[in-house]
Amino acid sequence: MARPASKHPTDVELQILRVLWDLGPSSLGDVCEALRRERDVATTTVATMLRVMSDKNLVKRSGNGRGATWVAAVSQEMTEGGMVR
């Protein structure tokens, strides 16, 4: 049975959001590179996470293919404030 969707980002989603907040609009490769400073991650895993986050309206994608960029669709202040409550 699937876990119910949370209103709050998971730990991994929060890591990705922090990268996007720090870097601004970023390619998949840029996000992966930043995450790899902390731990080894597969590009396909990050791509899947970004798609899931897009479905949850946490990030937005612009462009197609290798030229696509990702941007946080939620502000850092709103996200962190909502998690504290």
GROMACS .gro file of C-alpha atoms in nm, residues 9-68:
model
   60
    9PRO     CA    1   0.877   1.792   0.120
   10THR     CA    2   1.063   1.475   0.211
   11ASP     CA    3   1.427   1.504   0.323
   12VAL     CA    4   1.553   1.433  -0.029
   13GLU     CA    5   1.306   1.676  -0.184
   14LEU     CA    6   1.420   1.940   0.062
   15GLN     CA    7   1.783   1.881  -0.042
   16ILE     CA    8   1.687   1.935  -0.406
   17LEU     CA    9   1.487   2.247  -0.318
   18ARG     CA   10   1.787   2.387  -0.129
   19VAL     CA   11   2.001   2.338  -0.439
   20LEU     CA   12   1.744   2.519  -0.654
   21TRP     CA   13   1.707   2.801  -0.399
   22ASP     CA   14   2.086   2.845  -0.393
   23LEU     CA   15   2.152   2.814  -0.768
   24GLY     CA   16   1.827   2.942  -0.917
   25PRO     CA   17   1.710   2.786  -1.245
   26SER     CA   18   1.929   2.481  -1.301
   27SER     CA   19   1.974   2.193  -1.539
   28LEU     CA   20   1.945   1.834  -1.422
   29GLY     CA   21   2.324   1.808  -1.444
   30ASP     CA   22   2.370   2.115  -1.222
   31VAL     CA   23   2.134   1.974  -0.959
   32CYS     CA   24   2.314   1.636  -0.966
   33GLU     CA   25   2.656   1.801  -0.939
   34ALA     CA   26   2.549   2.002  -0.634
   35LEU     CA   27   2.393   1.697  -0.465
   36ARG     CA   28   2.705   1.489  -0.530
   37ARG     CA   29   2.905   1.722  -0.306
   38GLU     CA   30   2.720   1.556  -0.016
   39ARG     CA   31   2.665   1.199  -0.143
   40ASP     CA   32   2.665   0.988  -0.455
   41VAL     CA   33   2.338   1.010  -0.649
   42ALA     CA   34   2.233   0.868  -0.984
   43THR     CA   35   2.116   1.112  -1.249
   44THR     CA   36   1.811   0.895  -1.318
   45THR     CA   37   1.713   0.906  -0.951
   46VAL     CA   38   1.736   1.285  -0.941
   47ALA     CA   39   1.534   1.308  -1.264
   48THR     CA   40   1.264   1.088  -1.112
   49MET     CA   41   1.261   1.296  -0.794
   50LEU     CA   42   1.223   1.616  -0.995
   51ARG     CA   43   0.926   1.468  -1.185
   52VAL     CA   44   0.762   1.364  -0.857
   53MET     CA   45   0.829   1.709  -0.715
   54SER     CA   46   0.675   1.864  -1.025
   55ASP     CA   47   0.361   1.657  -0.969
   56LYS     CA   48   0.353   1.792  -0.612
   57ASN     CA   49   0.397   2.150  -0.745
   58LEU     CA   50   0.727   2.193  -0.563
   59VAL     CA   51   0.930   2.260  -0.880
   60LYS     CA   52   0.864   2.375  -1.234
   61ARG     CA   53   1.036   2.274  -1.555
   62SER     CA   54   1.095   2.497  -1.853
   63GLY     CA   55   1.225   2.381  -2.187
   64ASN     CA   56   1.260   2.029  -2.322
   65GLY     CA   57   1.525   1.764  -2.343
   66ARG     CA   58   1.880   1.844  -2.238
   67GLY     CA   59   1.811   2.217  -2.242
   68ALA     CA   60   1.543   2.194  -1.973
   0.00000   0.00000   0.00000
